């Protein structure tokens, strides 16, 4: 809404800038260059100054009004929570991709709401996520069972789709975090646990939707995404979706 | 001075710059090593022949994953291939990728982070053990460098009709001069890649191929001799290759922490198969039927029903018993290697013998093989014992030329039906 008001004010500003030129052109003979230095600046008629001042004041008031209106237009907190699910294409050590189911949670803070910039206000959000996948391989006698946890903090930028008021945005994301991995290798007569924490880079994109589901500002939150996780030097790919609520 | 780089940016930079571990050899890694018969234990080992511990590549060779290999006898590309390269191209439907081992660094020791990394690292270690064994026996490192191992490829052997990919096997594949470790399915024991004895057995096939056949992708005796019906010479070569590989594999196990283990197949193969391949049994002996089959069957038939393993087990048994009874294991190891190829006129090896019989493969008999082996043994007592074992177990037709006069066939074996 605030963006709409700002945009609505733009023609007024343009009009304001054009008015003096129109007035000058219709206000007597154009002076020769040599006369310009000596000639006193033509006094603008008082009526035009009043109009001009009224317009400027109108624009300033409009901007002033629009600034605090944004949170009032959408009083939601800008917080969302989603459950994630999908397929993790794990970078398998055997030189192939190992497709495994993956699940997780994600909390989103629409960070842009704290900013006055109209563009960032709607576009910027920050995800805190946890994604889990598991990898099992081996025989009955010797097998490995690995759990992979990705903890990430990732800002994202959304591009409105279908107009300013569309509840769906396409987003790009880049962030990082930590990968915790725990592996148990089992063999006849025993088992050995190995675990470790590794740096994690997250990047990707997808579609994010927030359709309004009631008048109190509660929204459905969903995503379809393709996200890559660079787990130290291993590259995993998540194809998945999220579903939750946004307020 | 306080850093001006914000924390998230520092994390991103760190993550972007995250490189794979690249320690210089010897690389300390954990592998699943046999500490007793069939008892695997995570054990710290040092890999010396690796340069890239993630891709598992180095002087020893390279490991590739995700390849697609099809040997299709009806494929025109295969039929028209006249060079090793062309044959390899016909087989290789998908090259595969370098493996990508995943480690967790614990104080300078790399711990495998998943099952396949445990498997890959252990396989690499097993091949290094075999490499060191052969170096000790007398094969120069340069001759063994540059191996290629296809890990879990999609592998098919067909004659045009669609077939399911092969499973549950590990072998040296001469047409590609590469090792192949197939995915497991029905074999649910110790995976073949984790069995150092199995890897040593396959490594021995490579040495045999290089020494006896000159590294041929399609060894001439196996291609030209089997023409029309019986192929005794080719069958014998296949059997000898299997028997020698078992003997060398046992020898490699002697270098490991679990000590000599002739039943190294037990943890990986079904009990009946492992039992049939047990060459340490004192009563292991060639039956008349087995000899008859070897001398009378076409290679395809003999090979297809496991004939090379049956006869090979008896050959390995003779070598094993001689080594145990004389305590001259290393002498016999060296003699077997020398029997592969020896240009000394009085001690021709198999390579020279094959050349001498030219296209008459049927001239290559068990007695020829025994003579080639015995000729390489310097120590008289060891030669006599080896002669006794070969003579008695393989049912040789009398004393062969290189048997000492005092030799006599062992009589403690019984025919296995």
XYZ file of C-alpha atoms in Angstrom:
664
model
C 0.000 0.000 0.000
C 2.739 2.448 0.920
C 4.506 1.722 -2.321
C 1.332 2.502 -4.167
C 1.116 5.899 -2.535
C 4.684 6.711 -3.304
C 4.169 5.748 -6.890
C 1.004 7.798 -7.043
C 2.937 10.827 -5.915
C 5.440 10.585 -8.724
C 3.237 12.249 -11.401
C 2.776 15.143 -9.016
C 6.503 15.579 -8.687
C 6.876 15.449 -12.439
C 4.144 18.005 -12.823
C 5.835 20.173 -10.253
C 9.079 20.119 -12.193
C 7.339 20.963 -15.468
C 5.266 23.834 -14.259
C 8.006 26.545 -14.118
C 9.107 25.834 -17.676
C 5.582 26.148 -18.978
C 5.166 29.341 -17.025
C 8.435 30.848 -18.316
C 7.657 30.111 -21.902
C 4.392 31.928 -21.726
C 5.606 34.889 -19.734
C 6.954 37.559 -22.099
C 9.858 37.810 -24.552
C 12.856 35.535 -24.213
C 15.865 37.724 -23.294
C 18.994 37.847 -25.457
C 22.018 36.169 -23.894
C 23.818 39.454 -23.273
C 20.776 40.705 -21.507
C 20.494 37.740 -19.240
C 23.273 38.727 -16.848
C 21.937 42.183 -16.289
C 18.328 41.402 -16.422
C 16.817 40.777 -13.039
C 15.174 37.466 -12.596
C 11.583 37.787 -13.526
C 9.454 37.732 -10.503
C 7.062 34.808 -10.490
C 3.490 35.708 -10.051
C 2.318 35.193 -6.504
C -0.545 32.955 -7.656
C 1.846 30.467 -9.270
C 4.063 30.388 -6.233
C 1.080 29.516 -4.136
C 0.147 26.632 -6.443
C 3.697 25.432 -6.497
C 3.998 25.560 -2.744
C 0.670 23.843 -2.328
C 1.773 21.009 -4.575
C 5.094 20.586 -2.822
C 3.380 20.594 0.512
C 0.886 18.067 -0.770
C 3.611 15.720 -1.910
C 5.535 16.082 1.325
C 2.453 15.444 3.342
C 1.619 12.475 1.218
C 5.090 11.024 1.740
C 4.887 11.787 5.404
C 1.567 10.014 5.647
C 2.691 7.052 3.675
C 5.798 6.371 5.769
C 4.172 5.142 8.927
C 1.281 3.557 7.097
C 3.086 0.383 5.975
C 2.938 -1.484 9.243
C -0.615 -0.285 9.694
C -1.590 -1.620 6.270
C -0.216 -5.062 7.148
C 0.033 -5.417 10.882
C 1.438 -8.972 10.668
C 4.698 -9.661 12.466
C 6.349 -11.030 9.374
C 7.219 -14.350 10.930
C 6.634 -17.688 9.256
C 7.262 -21.299 10.077
C 7.302 -24.164 7.613
C 7.771 -27.882 7.555
C 10.063 -28.985 4.745
C 10.166 -32.155 2.762
C 11.749 -33.322 -0.421
C 14.538 -35.252 -1.999
C 18.145 -34.660 -1.119
C 20.518 -35.647 -3.882
C 23.528 -36.373 -1.743
C 26.966 -36.119 -3.230
C 27.831 -39.775 -2.915
C 31.394 -40.813 -2.374
C 31.016 -43.490 -5.047
C 30.905 -40.830 -7.739
C 27.168 -40.579 -8.209
C 24.176 -38.857 -6.677
C 22.406 -40.662 -3.897
C 18.751 -39.641 -3.673
C 17.415 -39.714 -0.132
C 14.318 -38.252 1.497
C 14.944 -35.109 3.497
C 12.877 -33.311 6.108
C 13.261 -30.163 8.096
C 11.959 -26.992 9.612
C 12.321 -23.410 8.571
C 11.528 -20.156 10.289
C 11.349 -17.013 8.275
C 11.647 -13.449 9.414
C 10.532 -10.927 6.869
C 13.438 -8.727 7.628
C 12.477 -6.138 5.016
C 9.547 -5.016 7.133
C 11.947 -3.229 9.418
C 13.237 -1.180 6.507
C 11.600 1.869 5.015
C 12.847 1.179 1.550
C 9.781 0.210 -0.406
C 11.576 -2.405 -2.475
C 13.280 -4.155 0.402
C 10.213 -3.893 2.582
C 8.446 -6.629 0.678
C 11.383 -8.443 -0.859
C 13.890 -9.202 1.854
C 13.495 -12.090 4.235
C 15.743 -14.258 6.331
C 15.499 -18.001 6.827
C 16.737 -20.017 9.752
C 16.580 -23.629 8.685
C 17.308 -27.170 9.702
C 17.261 -29.959 7.177
C 17.883 -33.623 7.908
C 18.646 -36.474 5.599
C 19.921 -39.965 6.116
C 22.154 -42.247 4.142
C 22.272 -46.002 4.682
C 24.422 -48.367 2.680
C 26.061 -51.707 3.104
C 25.318 -55.370 3.597
C 23.870 -57.225 6.545
C 27.369 -57.788 7.884
C 28.894 -54.358 7.309
C 26.882 -51.198 6.897
C 27.043 -47.487 7.444
C 24.271 -45.277 8.716
C 24.793 -41.537 8.330
C 22.659 -38.651 9.504
C 23.220 -35.275 7.935
C 21.939 -32.124 9.598
C 22.158 -28.766 7.863
C 21.729 -25.710 10.092
C 21.614 -22.566 8.026
C 20.978 -18.853 8.172
C 20.150 -17.507 4.750
C 18.843 -14.147 3.593
C 16.741 -14.159 0.464
C 15.407 -11.661 -1.981
C 12.011 -12.063 -3.605
C 10.912 -10.784 -6.980
C 7.231 -10.122 -7.228
C 5.357 -12.253 -9.704
C 2.062 -11.207 -11.183
C 2.003 -7.669 -9.932
C 2.729 -5.860 -6.771
C -0.036 -7.464 -4.780
C 0.671 -10.991 -5.933
C 1.132 -13.380 -3.004
C 3.809 -15.302 -4.906
C 7.398 -14.241 -5.358
C 10.345 -15.857 -7.018
C 13.316 -15.754 -4.697
C 17.052 -16.186 -4.710
C 18.936 -17.087 -1.610
C 22.487 -17.222 -0.377
C 23.534 -18.141 3.102
C 25.607 -20.379 5.229
C 25.780 -22.365 8.364
C 27.010 -25.611 9.739
C 26.606 -29.213 8.743
C 26.646 -31.785 11.478
C 27.222 -35.324 10.373
C 27.091 -38.467 12.445
C 27.982 -41.815 10.937
C 27.953 -45.241 12.502
C 29.821 -47.982 10.706
C 28.684 -51.367 11.942
C 30.510 -54.620 11.441
C 30.301 -58.030 12.957
C 31.187 -57.662 16.572
C 30.995 -53.921 16.896
C 30.334 -50.461 15.623
C 32.242 -47.212 15.419
C 30.739 -43.738 15.532
C 32.241 -40.842 13.672
C 30.827 -37.346 13.809
C 31.924 -33.906 12.826
C 30.879 -30.349 12.068
C 31.649 -28.740 8.754
C 31.064 -25.319 7.209
C 28.071 -25.149 4.975
C 27.227 -22.858 2.094
C 23.619 -22.653 0.958
C 22.364 -21.158 -2.276
C 19.384 -21.590 -4.484
C 15.988 -20.268 -5.357
C 12.387 -21.047 -5.937
C 8.876 -19.761 -5.488
C 7.459 -18.459 -2.245
C 3.770 -17.936 -1.706
C 1.899 -16.190 1.113
C -1.789 -16.103 0.290
C -3.970 -14.444 2.923
C -6.197 -16.943 4.686
C -8.053 -14.643 7.070
C -8.647 -10.970 7.728
C -6.374 -10.914 10.732
C -3.381 -11.149 8.494
C -2.714 -14.862 8.890
C -1.283 -16.275 5.716
C -0.470 -19.655 4.337
C 3.218 -19.957 3.646
C 4.550 -22.323 1.037
C 7.617 -22.770 -1.067
C 8.932 -24.847 -3.896
C 12.660 -24.716 -4.065
C 15.923 -25.964 -5.477
C 18.671 -25.465 -2.943
C 22.279 -26.465 -3.088
C 24.296 -27.195 0.000
C 28.041 -27.198 -0.210
C 28.961 -29.349 2.772
C 32.658 -28.614 3.127
C 33.622 -29.974 -0.290
C 30.570 -32.157 -0.925
C 27.740 -30.725 -3.028
C 24.214 -31.800 -2.137
C 21.060 -30.684 -3.899
C 17.669 -30.362 -2.251
C 14.529 -30.498 -4.343
C 11.678 -29.831 -2.049
C 8.766 -27.880 -0.768
C 7.721 -26.206 2.441
C 4.318 -25.600 3.946
C 3.367 -23.569 6.991
C 1.894 -20.349 8.322
C 2.961 -16.759 8.125
C 1.822 -13.912 10.304
C 42.795 -4.790 15.201
C 39.133 -5.611 15.099
C 37.978 -7.315 11.937
C 35.696 -5.284 9.736
C 34.328 -8.366 8.011
C 30.834 -9.146 9.279
C 30.334 -12.617 10.636
C 27.960 -13.924 7.911
C 30.356 -12.766 5.237
C 33.202 -14.520 6.988
C 31.156 -17.706 7.074
C 30.372 -17.449 3.410
C 33.987 -16.854 2.552
C 35.008 -19.817 4.653
C 32.428 -22.036 3.041
C 33.330 -20.935 -0.450
C 36.978 -21.491 0.213
C 36.368 -24.890 1.791
C 38.708 -27.214 0.042
C 38.893 -30.944 0.104
C 41.617 -32.432 2.291
C 44.837 -32.800 0.408
C 47.531 -34.146 2.689
C 50.826 -35.373 1.351
C 51.500 -39.089 1.520
C 51.700 -41.029 3.670
C 48.088 -40.141 4.382
C 46.729 -41.264 7.707
C 43.244 -42.676 7.279
C 40.988 -45.116 9.008
C 40.141 -48.313 7.164
C 38.336 -51.532 8.022
C 41.149 -53.991 8.397
C 40.899 -57.654 9.350
C 42.319 -58.141 12.817
C 41.428 -61.814 12.857
C 39.742 -64.144 10.385
C 36.696 -62.229 9.238
C 36.957 -59.738 12.092
C 37.047 -56.247 10.660
C 38.095 -53.398 12.891
C 38.526 -49.692 12.148
C 42.276 -49.343 12.005
C 44.543 -46.431 11.287
C 46.599 -47.077 8.176
C 48.860 -44.994 5.991
C 48.274 -44.692 2.270
C 51.528 -44.091 0.461
C 50.558 -44.360 -3.181
C 47.812 -41.756 -3.187
C 48.068 -38.143 -4.315
C 44.418 -37.154 -4.132
C 42.807 -38.827 -1.175
C 39.316 -37.573 -2.091
C 39.317 -38.771 -5.701
C 41.518 -41.708 -4.671
C 44.052 -41.207 -7.380
C 47.789 -41.481 -7.337
C 50.662 -43.564 -8.618
C 48.758 -46.713 -7.732
C 45.906 -45.730 -10.041
C 42.457 -44.212 -10.054
C 39.066 -45.180 -8.739
C 36.049 -44.369 -10.883
C 32.407 -44.515 -9.948
C 29.138 -44.512 -11.826
C 30.505 -45.979 -15.069
C 28.317 -47.936 -17.473
C 30.096 -50.885 -19.052
C 28.553 -53.319 -21.500
C 30.291 -56.183 -23.210
C 27.943 -56.964 -26.069
C 29.195 -59.607 -28.483
C 26.563 -58.565 -31.022
C 27.554 -54.921 -30.979
C 28.972 -53.946 -34.407
C 31.329 -51.490 -32.712
C 32.748 -54.339 -30.634
C 32.949 -56.701 -33.603
C 34.770 -54.154 -35.724
C 37.159 -53.043 -32.989
C 40.703 -54.019 -33.806
C 42.638 -52.113 -31.156
C 42.596 -52.045 -27.376
C 41.320 -48.478 -27.496
C 38.499 -49.346 -29.871
C 37.460 -52.301 -27.723
C 37.518 -50.150 -24.608
C 35.386 -47.549 -26.375
C 32.871 -50.194 -27.401
C 32.534 -51.423 -23.837
C 32.514 -48.083 -22.081
C 29.048 -46.643 -22.510
C 29.671 -44.103 -19.775
C 33.129 -43.197 -18.543
C 32.191 -42.654 -14.936
C 33.429 -40.038 -12.518
C 36.250 -39.938 -10.034
C 35.002 -41.128 -6.699
C 34.489 -38.434 -4.077
C 35.487 -39.779 -0.708
C 34.056 -37.951 2.254
C 36.202 -37.575 5.348
C 35.960 -36.147 8.801
C 39.334 -34.958 9.996
C 40.153 -35.988 13.544
C 43.493 -34.592 14.542
C 45.165 -35.248 11.227
C 43.607 -38.685 10.746
C 40.919 -38.857 8.075
C 37.870 -40.823 9.166
C 35.548 -41.976 6.395
C 32.257 -40.133 6.690
C 30.030 -42.712 5.052
C 29.890 -46.392 4.162
C 31.228 -46.063 0.630
C 34.185 -44.002 1.795
C 35.023 -46.743 4.306
C 34.736 -49.195 1.456
C 36.819 -47.160 -0.994
C 39.589 -46.398 1.447
C 39.760 -50.001 2.596
C 39.895 -51.185 -1.019
C 42.694 -48.758 -1.772
C 44.575 -49.961 1.293
C 44.049 -53.571 0.225
C 45.439 -52.865 -3.207
C 48.436 -51.102 -1.687
C 49.068 -54.182 0.440
C 48.970 -56.355 -2.685
C 51.252 -53.889 -4.454
C 53.790 -54.093 -1.641
C 53.611 -57.870 -1.646
C 54.361 -58.034 -5.349
C 57.149 -55.526 -4.971
C 58.641 -57.833 -2.367
C 58.319 -60.788 -4.703
C 60.075 -58.918 -7.467
C 57.635 -56.972 -9.605
C 58.821 -53.381 -10.131
C 56.420 -50.694 -9.025
C 56.306 -49.143 -12.484
C 54.819 -52.357 -13.827
C 51.949 -52.160 -11.368
C 51.274 -48.421 -11.344
C 48.291 -46.862 -12.996
C 45.598 -49.391 -12.235
C 41.991 -48.436 -12.726
C 39.170 -49.601 -10.529
C 35.514 -49.221 -11.453
C 33.586 -49.006 -8.225
C 29.938 -50.027 -8.422
C 29.538 -49.618 -12.176
C 26.536 -50.728 -14.162
C 28.074 -53.766 -15.817
C 26.423 -56.024 -18.370
C 27.513 -58.959 -20.451
C 25.108 -59.657 -23.253
C 24.744 -60.835 -26.797
C 22.225 -58.277 -27.885
C 19.280 -59.032 -25.650
C 18.607 -56.760 -22.684
C 19.969 -58.126 -19.444
C 20.035 -56.933 -15.889
C 23.301 -55.451 -14.635
C 25.644 -57.942 -13.014
C 25.895 -57.961 -9.234
C 27.921 -59.531 -6.439
C 31.315 -59.853 -8.025
C 34.761 -58.337 -8.130
C 37.151 -59.150 -10.930
C 40.005 -58.069 -13.104
C 38.501 -57.237 -16.465
C 41.192 -57.738 -19.080
C 39.381 -55.994 -21.980
C 39.654 -52.749 -20.008
C 42.715 -53.779 -17.999
C 40.718 -52.601 -15.013
C 39.333 -53.901 -11.766
C 35.598 -53.993 -11.400
C 33.814 -54.089 -8.053
C 30.111 -54.603 -8.635
C 27.301 -53.622 -6.281
C 26.278 -56.269 -3.815
C 22.830 -57.754 -3.755
C 22.631 -61.361 -2.640
C 26.067 -61.359 -1.027
C 25.382 -59.914 2.394
C 28.625 -60.794 4.140
C 31.760 -58.675 4.189
C 31.629 -56.679 0.938
C 34.179 -57.802 -1.621
C 35.800 -54.362 -1.649
C 36.518 -54.741 2.061
C 38.074 -58.166 1.665
C 41.826 -57.721 1.316
C 42.233 -61.316 0.155
C 39.754 -60.850 -2.673
C 41.487 -57.674 -3.818
C 44.875 -59.378 -3.653
C 43.459 -62.244 -5.724
C 42.297 -59.819 -8.413
C 45.548 -57.901 -8.278
C 47.338 -61.165 -8.992
C 45.266 -61.641 -12.140
C 46.590 -58.323 -13.369
C 50.175 -59.352 -12.725
C 49.512 -62.669 -14.506
C 47.956 -60.846 -17.464
C 50.902 -58.520 -17.774
C 53.572 -61.153 -17.387
C 52.042 -64.066 -19.301
C 49.962 -62.272 -21.922
C 51.937 -59.036 -22.151
C 48.985 -57.025 -20.877
C 46.737 -58.114 -23.736
C 43.112 -57.073 -23.490
C 42.174 -60.245 -25.367
C 44.962 -62.737 -24.627
C 45.719 -64.697 -27.786
C 45.704 -68.164 -26.173
C 42.242 -67.546 -24.812
C 40.951 -66.243 -28.128
C 42.686 -68.371 -30.753
C 43.191 -71.722 -29.000
C 39.567 -72.452 -28.154
C 38.593 -72.722 -31.831
C 36.387 -75.752 -32.344
C 35.540 -77.960 -29.404
C 38.027 -78.781 -26.702
C 40.430 -76.113 -25.556
C 42.659 -77.845 -23.036
C 45.433 -75.252 -23.191
C 43.151 -72.275 -22.663
C 41.290 -74.089 -19.885
C 44.557 -74.877 -18.153
C 45.745 -71.281 -18.385
C 42.503 -70.064 -16.847
C 42.793 -72.631 -14.066
C 46.437 -71.794 -13.409
C 45.586 -68.092 -13.273
C 42.936 -68.788 -10.626
C 45.138 -71.113 -8.616
C 48.098 -68.760 -8.615
C 45.849 -65.839 -7.672
C 44.531 -67.771 -4.662
C 48.046 -68.660 -3.575
C 49.250 -65.057 -3.879
C 46.155 -63.741 -2.117
C 46.871 -66.036 0.793
C 50.448 -64.775 0.770
C 49.225 -61.183 0.940
C 47.073 -61.988 3.978
C 50.254 -63.109 5.712
C 51.410 -59.465 5.661
C 48.324 -58.209 7.456
C 47.656 -58.007 11.180
C 45.429 -61.097 11.132
C 48.186 -63.290 9.749
C 48.025 -65.906 7.012
C 44.459 -66.812 6.171
C 43.872 -69.325 3.379
C 40.115 -69.079 3.950
C 39.962 -65.410 3.131
C 36.822 -65.946 1.052
C 34.786 -67.142 4.016
C 33.541 -63.738 5.237
C 32.353 -62.698 1.792
C 31.050 -65.742 -0.067
C 28.404 -68.325 0.776
C 29.774 -71.110 2.933
C 29.482 -73.768 0.220
C 31.390 -71.652 -2.299
C 34.075 -70.733 0.196
C 34.409 -74.359 1.242
C 34.825 -75.482 -2.364
C 37.568 -72.900 -2.796
C 39.396 -73.856 0.398
C 42.835 -74.815 -0.872
C 44.201 -75.348 2.632
C 42.475 -78.715 2.947
C 45.121 -81.432 2.964
C 42.947 -83.791 0.954
C 42.392 -81.424 -1.956
C 43.035 -83.329 -5.164
C 42.102 -83.258 -8.829
C 39.505 -85.804 -9.819
C 39.589 -87.743 -13.031
C 36.372 -86.053 -14.048
C 37.848 -82.619 -13.477
C 40.907 -83.412 -15.529
C 38.781 -84.940 -18.240
C 36.590 -81.828 -18.365
C 39.534 -79.505 -18.474
C 41.083 -81.345 -21.353
C 37.891 -81.941 -23.268
C 35.562 -79.004 -22.802
C 35.372 -75.801 -24.789
C 36.567 -72.788 -22.843
C 33.088 -71.300 -22.615
C 31.682 -74.449 -21.052
C 34.605 -74.993 -18.731
C 34.673 -71.357 -17.657
C 30.923 -71.059 -17.361
C 30.576 -73.830 -14.818
C 33.495 -72.717 -12.700
C 36.041 -75.224 -13.980
C 38.971 -72.807 -13.584
C 38.159 -72.477 -9.874
C 37.905 -76.234 -9.366
C 41.257 -76.996 -10.964
C 42.793 -73.763 -9.702
C 41.957 -74.677 -6.118
C 43.959 -77.880 -6.491
C 46.901 -76.014 -8.022
C 46.771 -73.526 -5.146
C 46.558 -76.420 -2.715
C 49.774 -77.921 -4.077
C 51.572 -74.583 -3.761
C 50.136 -73.988 -0.295
C 51.064 -77.426 1.031
C 54.581 -77.163 -0.336
C 55.018 -73.723 1.217
C 53.699 -74.891 4.573
C 55.630 -78.156 4.671
C 58.940 -76.586 3.685
C 58.423 -73.217 5.399
C 59.714 -71.778 2.161
C 56.726 -69.661 1.318
C 58.736 -66.825 -0.160
C 60.767 -69.167 -2.333
C 57.581 -70.555 -3.815
C 56.074 -67.084 -4.252
C 59.120 -66.056 -6.195
C 59.091 -69.271 -8.213
C 55.464 -68.812 -9.212
C 56.185 -65.293 -10.401
C 59.220 -66.503 -12.322
C 57.072 -69.184 -13.928
C 54.927 -66.484 -15.520
C 57.716 -65.415 -17.824
C 61.343 -66.409 -17.878
C 63.608 -65.973 -20.851
C 66.329 -68.236 -19.446
C 66.522 -71.155 -21.915
C 66.581 -73.814 -19.196
C 63.692 -72.301 -17.278
C 61.057 -71.207 -19.728
C 58.029 -69.624 -18.149
C 54.431 -69.842 -19.296
C 54.851 -66.932 -21.660
C 57.694 -68.677 -23.418
C 55.907 -72.018 -23.350
C 52.825 -70.474 -24.936
C 55.015 -69.028 -27.674
C 56.696 -72.388 -28.232
C 53.486 -74.329 -28.738
C 52.239 -71.609 -31.093
C 48.721 -72.488 -32.184
C 48.751 -75.977 -30.712
C 47.205 -75.079 -27.407
C 46.442 -78.677 -26.602
C 50.162 -79.247 -26.112
C 49.971 -77.188 -22.955
C 49.230 -79.715 -20.237
C 49.349 -79.956 -16.475
C 52.771 -81.561 -16.794
C 54.005 -78.546 -18.790
C 52.731 -76.256 -16.097
C 54.366 -78.314 -13.352
C 57.663 -78.293 -15.199
C 57.545 -74.537 -15.652
C 56.951 -74.085 -11.936
C 59.551 -76.556 -10.754
C 62.196 -75.120 -13.039
C 62.074 -71.862 -11.089
C 62.662 -73.401 -7.645
C 66.306 -73.188 -6.619
C 66.185 -75.010 -3.315
C 66.249 -78.767 -3.945
C 64.166 -79.756 -0.914
C 61.541 -77.189 -1.765
C 61.500 -78.337 -5.363
C 61.096 -81.924 -4.266
C 58.221 -81.100 -1.980
C 56.545 -78.979 -4.625
C 56.999 -81.806 -7.098
C 55.425 -84.243 -4.651
C 52.447 -81.975 -4.154
C 51.904 -81.238 -7.838
C 52.434 -84.852 -8.815
C 50.108 -86.265 -6.219
C 47.354 -83.644 -6.249
C 47.219 -82.952 -9.977
C 47.655 -86.646 -10.798
C 50.511 -85.958 -13.161
C 51.459 -88.674 -15.596
C 54.629 -89.742 -13.875
C 57.611 -87.787 -12.704
C 58.022 -84.614 -14.761
C 61.461 -83.567 -15.974
C 62.157 -80.989 -13.311
C 61.273 -83.206 -10.362
C 64.257 -84.325 -8.299
C 64.944 -88.043 -8.465
C 63.837 -88.642 -4.884
C 60.404 -87.184 -5.506
C 57.250 -89.171 -4.898
C 53.640 -88.091 -5.190
C 51.792 -87.241 -2.001
C 49.064 -89.706 -1.280
C 47.074 -87.935 1.402
C 44.549 -86.410 -0.928
C 41.242 -87.811 -1.953
C 39.247 -87.120 -5.024
C 36.560 -84.519 -4.622
C 33.589 -85.594 -6.722
